[in-house]
Short mmCIF file of N, CA and C in Angstrom, two decimals:
data_model
loop_
_atom_site.label_atom_id
_atom_site.label_comp_id
_atom_site.label_asym_id
_atom_site.label_seq_id
_atom_site.Cartn_x
_atom_site.Cartn_y
_atom_site.Cartn_z
N ARG X 1 13.01 1.32 9.71
CA ARG X 1 13.19 2.73 9.49
C ARG X 1 12.07 3.57 9.07
N LEU X 2 11.22 2.92 8.08
CA LEU X 2 10.02 3.62 7.74
C LEU X 2 9.02 3.87 8.91
N LYS X 3 8.73 2.89 9.71
CA LYS X 3 8.00 2.98 10.94
C LYS X 3 8.56 3.96 11.90
N HIS X 4 10.03 4.14 12.07
CA HIS X 4 10.45 5.16 12.81
C HIS X 4 10.13 6.58 12.30
N HIS X 5 10.09 6.62 10.96
CA HIS X 5 9.86 7.86 10.21
C HIS X 5 8.42 8.20 10.40
N LEU X 6 7.53 7.36 10.40
CA LEU X 6 6.05 7.46 10.30
C LEU X 6 5.68 8.12 11.77
N PHE X 7 6.29 7.37 12.92
CA PHE X 7 6.05 7.88 14.11
C PHE X 7 6.56 9.20 14.47
N SER X 8 7.91 9.41 14.16
CA SER X 8 8.50 10.76 14.46
C SER X 8 7.82 11.93 13.74
N SER X 9 7.42 11.65 12.33
CA SER X 9 6.77 12.84 11.58
C SER X 9 5.43 12.97 12.02
N ALA X 10 4.60 12.26 12.61
CA ALA X 10 3.29 12.36 13.13
C ALA X 10 3.04 11.80 14.45
N ALA X 11 3.91 12.32 15.37
CA ALA X 11 4.03 11.85 16.79
C ALA X 11 2.71 12.16 17.44
N ASP X 12 1.99 13.20 17.11
CA ASP X 12 0.73 13.64 17.83
C ASP X 12 -0.58 13.06 17.09
N GLU X 13 -0.28 12.23 16.05
CA GLU X 13 -1.43 11.69 15.34
C GLU X 13 -1.51 10.45 15.39
N ASN X 14 -2.77 9.73 15.36
CA ASN X 14 -3.09 8.31 15.38
C ASN X 14 -3.10 7.85 13.80
N ILE X 15 -1.89 7.52 13.33
CA ILE X 15 -1.62 6.85 11.93
C ILE X 15 -2.00 5.52 11.96
N LYS X 16 -2.89 4.95 11.40
CA LYS X 16 -3.34 3.68 11.36
C LYS X 16 -3.80 3.05 9.89
N THR X 17 -4.18 3.81 9.04
CA THR X 17 -4.46 3.55 7.66
C THR X 17 -3.58 4.13 6.60
N ILE X 18 -2.89 3.34 5.90
CA ILE X 18 -1.98 3.95 5.01
C ILE X 18 -2.13 3.40 3.54
N LEU X 19 -2.21 4.29 2.68
CA LEU X 19 -2.02 3.92 1.22
C LEU X 19 -0.83 3.90 0.68
N PHE X 20 -0.41 2.79 -0.08
CA PHE X 20 0.96 2.64 -0.65
C PHE X 20 0.45 2.70 -2.23
N SER X 21 1.22 3.72 -2.79
CA SER X 21 1.08 3.92 -4.26
C SER X 21 2.39 4.47 -4.80
N ALA X 22 2.35 4.63 -6.07
CA ALA X 22 3.59 5.04 -6.97
C ALA X 22 3.00 6.03 -7.90
N SER X 23 3.96 6.57 -8.55
CA SER X 23 3.55 7.62 -9.53
C SER X 23 3.24 6.82 -10.97
N SER X 24 4.11 5.59 -11.16
CA SER X 24 3.78 4.98 -12.45
C SER X 24 3.77 3.41 -12.08
N LYS X 25 3.40 2.62 -13.12
CA LYS X 25 3.48 1.23 -12.86
C LYS X 25 4.87 0.65 -12.76
N GLY X 26 4.84 -0.56 -12.00
CA GLY X 26 6.19 -1.17 -11.99
C GLY X 26 7.25 -0.73 -11.02
N GLU X 27 6.89 0.14 -10.26
CA GLU X 27 7.75 0.71 -9.21
C GLU X 27 8.04 -0.18 -7.99
N GLY X 28 7.18 -1.13 -7.86
CA GLY X 28 7.52 -2.10 -6.68
C GLY X 28 6.67 -1.74 -5.47
N THR X 29 5.44 -1.19 -5.49
CA THR X 29 4.64 -0.81 -4.51
C THR X 29 4.26 -2.04 -3.60
N SER X 30 3.83 -3.10 -4.21
CA SER X 30 3.36 -4.30 -3.52
C SER X 30 4.51 -4.83 -2.79
N SER X 31 5.79 -4.89 -3.27
CA SER X 31 6.83 -5.49 -2.64
C SER X 31 7.16 -4.60 -1.41
N VAL X 32 7.23 -3.36 -1.58
CA VAL X 32 7.53 -2.40 -0.46
C VAL X 32 6.61 -2.52 0.71
N LEU X 33 5.31 -2.52 0.22
CA LEU X 33 4.29 -2.81 1.29
C LEU X 33 4.43 -3.97 2.09
N SER X 34 4.63 -5.16 1.29
CA SER X 34 4.72 -6.49 1.90
C SER X 34 5.90 -6.42 2.95
N ASN X 35 7.05 -5.95 2.55
CA ASN X 35 8.10 -5.96 3.48
C ASN X 35 8.04 -5.06 4.51
N PHE X 36 7.36 -3.98 4.43
CA PHE X 36 7.01 -3.10 5.52
C PHE X 36 6.15 -3.84 6.61
N ALA X 37 5.09 -4.51 5.95
CA ALA X 37 4.11 -5.25 6.80
C ALA X 37 4.67 -6.35 7.45
N VAL X 38 5.60 -7.18 6.98
CA VAL X 38 6.26 -8.34 7.52
C VAL X 38 7.17 -7.77 8.81
N THR X 39 7.69 -6.61 8.58
CA THR X 39 8.83 -6.08 9.50
C THR X 39 7.78 -5.49 10.74
N LEU X 40 6.70 -4.89 10.44
CA LEU X 40 5.82 -4.57 11.59
C LEU X 40 5.28 -5.79 12.32
N ALA X 41 4.80 -6.85 11.64
CA ALA X 41 4.27 -8.02 12.29
C ALA X 41 5.44 -8.81 13.10
N SER X 42 6.57 -8.70 12.46
CA SER X 42 7.72 -9.45 13.33
C SER X 42 8.07 -8.71 14.56
N GLY X 43 7.70 -7.48 14.65
CA GLY X 43 7.89 -6.63 15.93
C GLY X 43 6.80 -6.74 16.86
N GLY X 44 5.65 -7.54 16.54
CA GLY X 44 4.57 -7.79 17.36
C GLY X 44 3.36 -7.09 17.00
N ASP X 45 3.46 -6.09 16.04
CA ASP X 45 2.15 -5.41 15.64
C ASP X 45 1.14 -6.20 14.95
N LYS X 46 -0.17 -6.08 14.98
CA LYS X 46 -1.02 -6.84 14.08
C LYS X 46 -1.25 -6.02 12.88
N VAL X 47 -1.21 -6.64 11.74
CA VAL X 47 -1.09 -5.86 10.55
C VAL X 47 -2.18 -6.59 9.55
N LEU X 48 -2.84 -5.62 8.93
CA LEU X 48 -3.87 -6.20 8.00
C LEU X 48 -3.52 -5.52 6.49
N MET X 49 -3.22 -6.26 5.68
CA MET X 49 -2.94 -5.62 4.26
C MET X 49 -4.12 -5.99 3.31
N VAL X 50 -4.55 -4.87 2.59
CA VAL X 50 -5.79 -4.99 1.79
C VAL X 50 -5.31 -4.70 0.28
N ASP X 51 -5.40 -5.64 -0.54
CA ASP X 51 -5.10 -5.52 -2.08
C ASP X 51 -6.21 -4.69 -2.66
N ALA X 52 -6.12 -3.53 -2.78
CA ALA X 52 -6.96 -2.58 -3.55
C ALA X 52 -6.70 -2.22 -4.88
N ASN X 53 -5.67 -3.04 -5.37
CA ASN X 53 -5.17 -2.81 -6.83
C ASN X 53 -5.86 -3.85 -7.55
N LEU X 54 -7.25 -3.49 -7.89
CA LEU X 54 -8.05 -4.58 -8.43
C LEU X 54 -7.76 -4.88 -9.95
N ARG X 55 -6.90 -3.85 -10.55
CA ARG X 55 -6.55 -3.92 -11.97
C ARG X 55 -5.26 -4.85 -12.08
N ASN X 56 -4.45 -4.89 -11.15
CA ASN X 56 -3.29 -5.79 -11.30
C ASN X 56 -2.78 -6.16 -9.82
N PRO X 57 -3.57 -7.07 -9.33
CA PRO X 57 -3.39 -7.43 -7.82
C PRO X 57 -2.06 -8.27 -7.90
N ARG X 58 -1.26 -8.06 -6.56
CA ARG X 58 0.04 -8.89 -6.48
C ARG X 58 -0.06 -9.68 -5.14
N LEU X 59 -0.83 -9.04 -4.08
CA LEU X 59 -0.62 -9.58 -2.64
C LEU X 59 -0.99 -11.19 -2.50
N HIS X 60 -1.95 -11.64 -3.32
CA HIS X 60 -2.20 -12.81 -3.31
C HIS X 60 -1.08 -13.92 -3.70
N SER X 61 -0.28 -13.44 -4.73
CA SER X 61 0.90 -14.12 -5.16
C SER X 61 1.91 -14.15 -4.39
N LEU X 62 2.24 -12.95 -3.77
CA LEU X 62 3.37 -12.54 -2.85
C LEU X 62 3.23 -13.57 -1.63
N PHE X 63 1.97 -13.81 -1.16
CA PHE X 63 1.74 -14.60 0.05
C PHE X 63 1.20 -15.98 -0.25
N GLU X 64 1.10 -16.38 -1.48
CA GLU X 64 0.64 -17.73 -1.85
C GLU X 64 -0.72 -17.98 -1.40
N LEU X 65 -1.63 -17.10 -1.63
CA LEU X 65 -2.93 -17.12 -1.29
C LEU X 65 -3.95 -17.22 -2.49
N ASP X 66 -5.31 -17.70 -2.30
CA ASP X 66 -6.24 -17.54 -3.32
C ASP X 66 -6.73 -16.22 -3.48
N ARG X 67 -6.66 -15.77 -4.65
CA ARG X 67 -7.14 -14.35 -4.97
C ARG X 67 -8.60 -14.20 -4.68
N LYS X 68 -9.48 -15.14 -4.82
CA LYS X 68 -11.01 -15.22 -4.72
C LYS X 68 -11.33 -14.94 -3.28
N ASP X 69 -12.52 -14.57 -3.09
CA ASP X 69 -13.05 -14.20 -1.71
C ASP X 69 -12.31 -13.11 -1.17
N GLY X 70 -12.15 -11.90 -1.81
CA GLY X 70 -11.46 -10.76 -1.16
C GLY X 70 -12.17 -9.53 -1.30
N LEU X 71 -11.59 -8.44 -1.65
CA LEU X 71 -12.30 -7.07 -1.49
C LEU X 71 -13.33 -6.99 -2.48
N THR X 72 -13.37 -7.51 -3.65
CA THR X 72 -14.52 -7.52 -4.58
C THR X 72 -15.79 -8.06 -3.97
N GLU X 73 -15.55 -9.23 -3.41
CA GLU X 73 -16.75 -9.89 -2.86
C GLU X 73 -17.22 -9.23 -1.55
N LEU X 74 -16.25 -8.62 -0.81
CA LEU X 74 -16.67 -7.85 0.41
C LEU X 74 -17.41 -6.79 0.10
N LEU X 75 -17.22 -6.08 -0.99
CA LEU X 75 -18.05 -4.93 -1.43
C LEU X 75 -19.39 -5.27 -2.13
N LEU X 76 -19.27 -6.31 -2.87
CA LEU X 76 -20.50 -6.64 -3.74
C LEU X 76 -21.22 -7.76 -3.34
N GLU X 77 -20.84 -8.67 -2.42
CA GLU X 77 -21.54 -9.96 -2.23
C GLU X 77 -22.01 -9.94 -0.79
N ASN X 78 -21.88 -8.85 -0.01
CA ASN X 78 -22.41 -8.87 1.37
C ASN X 78 -21.64 -9.83 2.21
N LYS X 79 -20.28 -10.01 1.78
CA LYS X 79 -19.41 -11.01 2.71
C LYS X 79 -19.03 -10.00 3.88
N SER X 80 -18.77 -10.89 4.82
CA SER X 80 -18.10 -10.27 6.27
C SER X 80 -16.58 -10.08 6.19
N LEU X 81 -16.17 -9.32 7.02
CA LEU X 81 -14.68 -9.37 6.91
C LEU X 81 -13.91 -10.63 7.41
N ASP X 82 -14.69 -11.42 8.32
CA ASP X 82 -14.18 -12.65 8.66
C ASP X 82 -14.28 -13.64 7.48
N ASP X 83 -15.11 -13.51 6.60
CA ASP X 83 -15.33 -14.42 5.31
C ASP X 83 -14.17 -14.29 4.44
N VAL X 84 -13.51 -12.86 4.41
CA VAL X 84 -12.54 -12.50 3.29
C VAL X 84 -11.07 -12.35 3.89
N THR X 85 -10.80 -12.27 5.14
CA THR X 85 -9.70 -12.01 5.83
C THR X 85 -9.05 -13.35 5.82
N LYS X 86 -7.65 -13.49 5.26
CA LYS X 86 -6.91 -14.71 5.19
C LYS X 86 -5.64 -14.54 6.06
N THR X 87 -5.18 -15.62 6.72
CA THR X 87 -4.19 -15.62 7.36
C THR X 87 -2.92 -15.96 6.50
N THR X 88 -1.47 -15.58 6.91
CA THR X 88 -0.62 -15.85 6.24
C THR X 88 0.48 -16.81 7.08
N LYS X 89 1.56 -17.21 6.49
CA LYS X 89 2.59 -18.05 7.30
C LYS X 89 3.26 -17.20 8.40
N ALA X 90 3.24 -15.89 8.40
CA ALA X 90 3.72 -15.12 9.36
C ALA X 90 2.69 -14.71 10.39
N GLU X 91 3.19 -14.83 11.55
CA GLU X 91 2.28 -14.57 12.76
C GLU X 91 1.88 -13.07 12.74
N ASN X 92 0.68 -12.69 13.17
CA ASN X 92 0.15 -11.28 13.19
C ASN X 92 -0.11 -10.65 11.66
N LEU X 93 -0.07 -11.36 10.66
CA LEU X 93 -0.10 -10.84 9.29
C LEU X 93 -1.23 -11.37 8.57
N LEU X 94 -2.11 -10.42 8.30
CA LEU X 94 -3.42 -10.88 7.63
C LEU X 94 -3.46 -10.22 6.23
N VAL X 95 -4.37 -10.75 5.34
CA VAL X 95 -4.38 -10.15 4.00
C VAL X 95 -5.84 -10.33 3.65
N ILE X 96 -6.34 -9.27 3.01
CA ILE X 96 -7.57 -9.20 2.20
C ILE X 96 -7.23 -9.15 0.83
N THR X 97 -7.33 -10.19 0.08
CA THR X 97 -6.77 -10.13 -1.27
C THR X 97 -7.85 -9.46 -2.33
N ALA X 98 -7.50 -9.23 -3.44
CA ALA X 98 -8.30 -8.36 -4.28
C ALA X 98 -9.67 -9.15 -4.71
N GLY X 99 -9.80 -10.37 -4.80
CA GLY X 99 -11.03 -11.01 -5.12
C GLY X 99 -11.06 -11.04 -6.73
N VAL X 100 -12.12 -11.49 -7.05
CA VAL X 100 -12.39 -11.69 -8.58
C VAL X 100 -12.27 -10.19 -9.25
N SER X 101 -11.95 -10.30 -10.53
CA SER X 101 -11.74 -9.03 -11.29
C SER X 101 -13.12 -8.36 -11.56
N HIS X 102 -13.02 -7.02 -11.50
CA HIS X 102 -14.23 -6.10 -11.75
C HIS X 102 -14.02 -5.24 -12.78
N PRO X 103 -14.93 -4.93 -13.77
CA PRO X 103 -14.66 -4.10 -14.92
C PRO X 103 -14.46 -2.72 -14.63
N ASN X 104 -14.86 -2.32 -13.47
CA ASN X 104 -14.90 -0.70 -13.08
C ASN X 104 -14.40 -0.63 -11.60
N PRO X 105 -13.31 -0.92 -11.24
CA PRO X 105 -12.87 -0.91 -9.84
C PRO X 105 -13.15 0.54 -9.22
N PHE X 106 -13.10 1.54 -9.87
CA PHE X 106 -13.19 2.81 -9.29
C PHE X 106 -14.60 3.14 -8.75
N SER X 107 -15.58 2.38 -9.35
CA SER X 107 -17.03 2.66 -8.76
C SER X 107 -17.17 1.97 -7.53
N LEU X 108 -16.32 1.17 -7.06
CA LEU X 108 -16.38 0.50 -5.75
C LEU X 108 -15.82 1.40 -4.60
N PHE X 109 -14.76 2.16 -4.96
CA PHE X 109 -13.98 2.83 -3.87
C PHE X 109 -14.74 4.09 -3.49
N GLY X 110 -15.75 4.61 -4.04
CA GLY X 110 -16.18 5.93 -3.58
C GLY X 110 -17.42 5.84 -2.76
N THR X 111 -17.83 4.47 -2.20
CA THR X 111 -19.05 4.06 -1.62
C THR X 111 -18.80 4.37 -0.14
N ALA X 112 -20.02 4.64 0.47
CA ALA X 112 -20.03 4.67 2.01
C ALA X 112 -19.83 3.29 2.49
N CYS X 113 -20.12 2.35 1.86
CA CYS X 113 -19.86 0.85 2.43
C CYS X 113 -18.30 0.54 2.68
N LEU X 114 -17.49 1.24 1.74
CA LEU X 114 -16.05 0.86 1.93
C LEU X 114 -15.59 1.82 3.34
N ASP X 115 -16.18 3.08 3.53
CA ASP X 115 -15.85 3.71 4.58
C ASP X 115 -16.23 3.07 5.84
N SER X 116 -17.37 2.40 5.88
CA SER X 116 -17.72 1.63 7.05
C SER X 116 -16.71 0.45 7.28
N LEU X 117 -16.44 -0.26 6.13
CA LEU X 117 -15.59 -1.22 6.26
C LEU X 117 -14.09 -0.95 6.82
N ILE X 118 -13.68 0.24 6.36
CA ILE X 118 -12.39 0.73 6.78
C ILE X 118 -12.38 0.95 8.15
N GLU X 119 -13.51 1.41 8.86
CA GLU X 119 -13.63 1.49 10.33
C GLU X 119 -13.67 0.30 10.99
N GLN X 120 -14.26 -0.72 10.52
CA GLN X 120 -14.23 -2.08 11.13
C GLN X 120 -12.80 -2.70 10.85
N MET X 121 -12.22 -2.51 9.87
CA MET X 121 -10.63 -3.00 9.77
C MET X 121 -9.86 -2.36 10.79
N LYS X 122 -10.17 -1.09 11.06
CA LYS X 122 -9.12 -0.39 12.12
C LYS X 122 -9.46 -0.97 13.44
N THR X 123 -10.49 -1.56 13.71
CA THR X 123 -10.63 -2.25 15.01
C THR X 123 -9.94 -3.72 15.16
N ARG X 124 -9.48 -4.05 14.11
CA ARG X 124 -8.99 -5.53 14.12
C ARG X 124 -7.27 -5.54 13.93
N ALA X 125 -6.79 -4.40 13.87
CA ALA X 125 -5.36 -4.47 13.48
C ALA X 125 -4.70 -3.23 14.03
N ASP X 126 -3.49 -3.25 14.37
CA ASP X 126 -2.73 -1.84 14.70
C ASP X 126 -2.49 -1.20 13.40
N TRP X 127 -2.22 -1.87 12.40
CA TRP X 127 -1.99 -1.01 11.01
C TRP X 127 -2.92 -1.76 9.98
N VAL X 128 -3.51 -0.74 9.12
CA VAL X 128 -4.19 -1.30 7.96
C VAL X 128 -3.49 -0.68 6.74
N LEU X 129 -2.80 -1.48 5.78
CA LEU X 129 -2.13 -1.01 4.85
C LEU X 129 -2.90 -1.40 3.35
N PHE X 130 -3.05 -0.42 2.63
CA PHE X 130 -3.71 -0.60 1.24
C PHE X 130 -2.70 -0.56 0.18
N ASP X 131 -2.82 -1.55 -0.67
CA ASP X 131 -1.95 -1.43 -1.96
C ASP X 131 -2.95 -0.93 -3.03
N SER X 132 -2.35 -0.07 -3.84
CA SER X 132 -3.23 0.49 -4.87
C SER X 132 -2.58 0.77 -6.26
N PRO X 133 -3.38 0.96 -7.28
CA PRO X 133 -2.53 1.17 -8.45
C PRO X 133 -1.83 2.42 -8.59
N SER X 134 -0.93 2.74 -9.53
CA SER X 134 -0.15 4.02 -9.51
C SER X 134 -1.04 5.22 -9.74
N ILE X 135 -0.50 6.27 -9.22
CA ILE X 135 -1.53 7.58 -9.14
C ILE X 135 -1.87 7.86 -10.42
N HIS X 136 -0.93 7.81 -11.54
CA HIS X 136 -1.16 8.39 -12.80
C HIS X 136 -1.92 7.36 -13.70
N SER X 137 -2.06 6.22 -13.32
CA SER X 137 -2.66 5.14 -14.27
C SER X 137 -4.21 5.26 -14.16
N CYS X 138 -4.90 5.67 -13.04
CA CYS X 138 -6.26 5.71 -12.92
C CYS X 138 -6.50 6.57 -11.72
N SER X 139 -7.89 6.84 -11.48
CA SER X 139 -8.23 7.67 -10.35
C SER X 139 -8.50 6.83 -8.97
N ASP X 140 -8.13 5.39 -9.10
CA ASP X 140 -8.47 4.63 -7.89
C ASP X 140 -7.67 5.05 -6.72
N ALA X 141 -6.37 5.39 -6.99
CA ALA X 141 -5.55 5.80 -5.87
C ALA X 141 -6.05 7.01 -5.33
N SER X 142 -6.24 8.05 -6.10
CA SER X 142 -6.75 9.40 -5.41
C SER X 142 -7.95 9.11 -4.51
N THR X 143 -8.92 8.33 -5.11
CA THR X 143 -10.19 8.20 -4.39
C THR X 143 -9.97 7.35 -3.05
N LEU X 144 -9.12 6.25 -3.05
CA LEU X 144 -8.78 5.69 -1.80
C LEU X 144 -8.02 6.51 -0.92
N ALA X 145 -7.10 7.36 -1.37
CA ALA X 145 -6.21 8.29 -0.41
C ALA X 145 -7.13 9.09 0.42
N GLU X 146 -8.32 9.60 -0.17
CA GLU X 146 -9.12 10.49 0.61
C GLU X 146 -9.69 9.79 1.92
N LYS X 147 -9.63 8.33 1.94
CA LYS X 147 -10.17 7.56 3.08
C LYS X 147 -9.04 7.30 3.97
N MET X 148 -7.83 7.56 3.77
CA MET X 148 -6.67 6.91 4.50
C MET X 148 -6.07 8.08 5.55
N ASP X 149 -5.36 7.90 6.54
CA ASP X 149 -4.76 8.62 7.42
C ASP X 149 -3.52 9.26 6.65
N GLY X 150 -3.03 8.73 5.43
CA GLY X 150 -1.88 9.28 4.86
C GLY X 150 -1.56 8.19 3.73
N VAL X 151 -0.44 8.75 3.11
CA VAL X 151 -0.05 7.99 1.66
C VAL X 151 1.45 7.88 1.81
N VAL X 152 1.97 6.64 1.51
CA VAL X 152 3.39 6.47 1.31
C VAL X 152 3.59 6.23 -0.14
N MET X 153 4.42 6.98 -0.70
CA MET X 153 4.69 6.97 -2.21
C MET X 153 5.91 6.05 -2.48
N VAL X 154 5.94 5.30 -3.57
CA VAL X 154 7.11 4.51 -4.00
C VAL X 154 7.54 5.12 -5.03
N VAL X 155 9.05 5.21 -5.08
CA VAL X 155 9.61 5.86 -6.33
C VAL X 155 10.78 4.92 -6.62
N GLN X 156 10.97 4.49 -7.93
CA GLN X 156 12.01 3.57 -8.20
C GLN X 156 13.22 4.26 -8.68
N ALA X 157 14.21 3.87 -8.01
CA ALA X 157 15.47 4.61 -8.18
C ALA X 157 16.03 4.38 -9.58
N GLU X 158 16.52 5.48 -10.18
CA GLU X 158 17.18 5.62 -11.50
C GLU X 158 16.10 5.31 -12.59
N SER X 159 14.99 5.36 -12.33
CA SER X 159 13.93 4.97 -13.29
C SER X 159 12.91 6.02 -13.47
N THR X 160 12.23 6.36 -12.28
CA THR X 160 11.07 7.28 -12.30
C THR X 160 11.76 8.86 -12.50
N ARG X 161 11.13 9.48 -13.53
CA ARG X 161 11.54 10.82 -13.73
C ARG X 161 11.03 11.71 -12.62
N TRP X 162 11.84 12.61 -12.16
CA TRP X 162 11.61 13.58 -11.13
C TRP X 162 10.33 14.28 -11.39
N GLN X 163 9.96 14.66 -12.60
CA GLN X 163 8.66 15.39 -12.90
C GLN X 163 7.52 14.63 -12.76
N VAL X 164 7.69 13.24 -13.05
CA VAL X 164 6.48 12.39 -12.97
C VAL X 164 6.21 12.12 -11.47
N ALA X 165 7.28 12.14 -10.68
CA ALA X 165 7.00 11.99 -9.26
C ALA X 165 6.48 13.12 -8.56
N GLN X 166 7.03 14.27 -8.95
CA GLN X 166 6.49 15.46 -8.40
C GLN X 166 5.13 15.80 -8.74
N SER X 167 4.54 15.32 -10.03
CA SER X 167 3.18 15.51 -10.40
C SER X 167 2.27 14.63 -9.72
N ALA X 168 2.88 13.32 -9.34
CA ALA X 168 1.95 12.52 -8.57
C ALA X 168 1.77 12.95 -7.10
N LYS X 169 2.86 13.64 -6.60
CA LYS X 169 2.88 13.99 -5.18
C LYS X 169 1.88 15.36 -5.21
N GLN X 170 1.89 16.33 -6.18
CA GLN X 170 0.95 17.18 -6.33
C GLN X 170 -0.46 16.75 -6.44
N ARG X 171 -0.68 15.65 -7.09
CA ARG X 171 -1.97 15.20 -7.27
C ARG X 171 -2.58 14.64 -5.88
N ILE X 172 -1.74 14.19 -5.05
CA ILE X 172 -2.17 13.75 -3.76
C ILE X 172 -2.41 14.92 -2.97
N GLU X 173 -1.53 15.93 -2.75
CA GLU X 173 -1.60 17.12 -2.01
C GLU X 173 -2.95 17.92 -2.46
N ASN X 174 -3.27 17.86 -3.65
CA ASN X 174 -4.41 18.71 -4.17
C ASN X 174 -5.68 18.14 -3.65
N ILE X 175 -5.69 16.83 -3.12
CA ILE X 175 -7.01 16.31 -2.45
C ILE X 175 -6.76 16.47 -0.89
N LYS X 176 -5.83 17.37 -0.48
CA LYS X 176 -5.53 17.60 0.99
C LYS X 176 -5.15 16.37 1.78
N MET X 177 -4.57 15.35 1.09
CA MET X 177 -4.05 14.24 1.91
C MET X 177 -2.56 14.44 2.28
N ARG X 178 -2.13 13.87 3.22
CA ARG X 178 -0.82 13.99 3.59
C ARG X 178 0.24 12.87 3.26
N ILE X 179 1.30 13.30 2.62
CA ILE X 179 2.29 12.13 2.21
C ILE X 179 3.16 11.99 3.26
N LEU X 180 3.03 10.76 3.99
CA LEU X 180 3.84 10.51 5.06
C LEU X 180 5.26 10.18 5.01
N GLY X 181 5.74 9.68 3.60
CA GLY X 181 6.90 9.42 3.48
C GLY X 181 7.13 8.86 1.83
N VAL X 182 8.22 8.91 1.48
CA VAL X 182 8.60 8.43 0.09
C VAL X 182 9.57 7.38 0.14
N VAL X 183 9.49 6.18 -0.36
CA VAL X 183 10.44 5.13 -0.36
C VAL X 183 11.17 5.09 -1.80
N LEU X 184 12.33 5.12 -1.71
CA LEU X 184 13.32 5.01 -2.88
C LEU X 184 13.46 3.35 -3.02
N ASN X 185 12.76 2.93 -3.99
CA ASN X 185 12.99 1.33 -4.20
C ASN X 185 13.87 1.00 -5.21
N LYS X 186 14.67 -0.14 -5.04
CA LYS X 186 15.51 -0.83 -6.08
C LYS X 186 16.70 0.17 -6.22
N ARG X 187 17.12 0.82 -5.08
CA ARG X 187 18.26 1.62 -5.21
C ARG X 187 19.49 0.61 -5.40
N LYS X 188 20.34 1.08 -6.30
CA LYS X 188 21.61 0.18 -6.53
C LYS X 188 22.71 0.91 -5.71
N MET X 189 23.50 -0.03 -5.08
CA MET X 189 24.59 0.44 -4.24
C MET X 189 25.96 0.23 -5.04
N HIS X 190 26.47 1.39 -5.42
CA HIS X 190 27.46 1.37 -6.24
C HIS X 190 28.88 1.19 -5.34
N ILE X 191 29.71 0.22 -5.85
CA ILE X 191 30.99 0.09 -5.18
C ILE X 191 31.97 0.87 -5.96
N PRO X 192 32.71 1.66 -5.20
CA PRO X 192 33.80 2.41 -5.76
C PRO X 192 34.95 1.52 -6.29
N ASP X 193 35.61 2.03 -7.26
CA ASP X 193 36.71 1.30 -7.86
C ASP X 193 37.75 0.93 -6.93
N TRP X 194 37.97 1.70 -5.84
CA TRP X 194 39.14 1.28 -4.97
C TRP X 194 38.80 0.11 -4.07
N ALA X 195 37.43 -0.12 -3.89
CA ALA X 195 37.09 -1.32 -3.10
C ALA X 195 37.40 -2.55 -3.65
N TYR X 196 37.42 -2.59 -5.02
CA TYR X 196 37.66 -3.97 -5.74
C TYR X 196 39.11 -4.29 -5.29
N ALA X 197 40.06 -3.37 -5.15
CA ALA X 197 41.39 -3.56 -4.92
C ALA X 197 41.54 -4.30 -3.56
N ILE X 198 40.64 -3.84 -2.55
CA ILE X 198 40.68 -4.45 -1.30
C ILE X 198 40.19 -5.92 -1.38
N LEU X 199 39.11 -6.15 -2.15
CA LEU X 199 38.40 -7.38 -2.34
C LEU X 199 39.31 -8.24 -2.96
#
């Protein structure tokens, strides 16, 4: 459904690099990104996921990979994309993990080196999906968003305050970046009382 929405909302644009972020911590950004990536890969698209949440990385755990030799090493140690790109159990699905921790991730994201690497990544996959910290927690997401074709925001149902989500949306729009969609995560399906009588 998200893929269909992205194609229909930007039919005349070549959307390839997407940043996944949320307004606040703990809204399930990594899980939403991973599920979307798996869906794309199972349909035959080649997908590269990049864990740019260096403050609290999750993709290496979700896909049972070694965190080391990832994005940090790619940016600081002259590693190549081949050195840091890891395969997963799923066909067509690749991951660049976060790498070792860094005291100031923000300093890594504004570099021309990352711009060049993103262009290289685009030649290796149909989709390049970046996981990032929440928009309000630090400036990492805003800096990364400027390098992407668009942003997908994750909002946790019945948890995220409307004002907080609106503030995050405004922050992204202020840097002239397009929000491609919003995913309502962890939505509870309420069963009406009459249904229990049938069950």
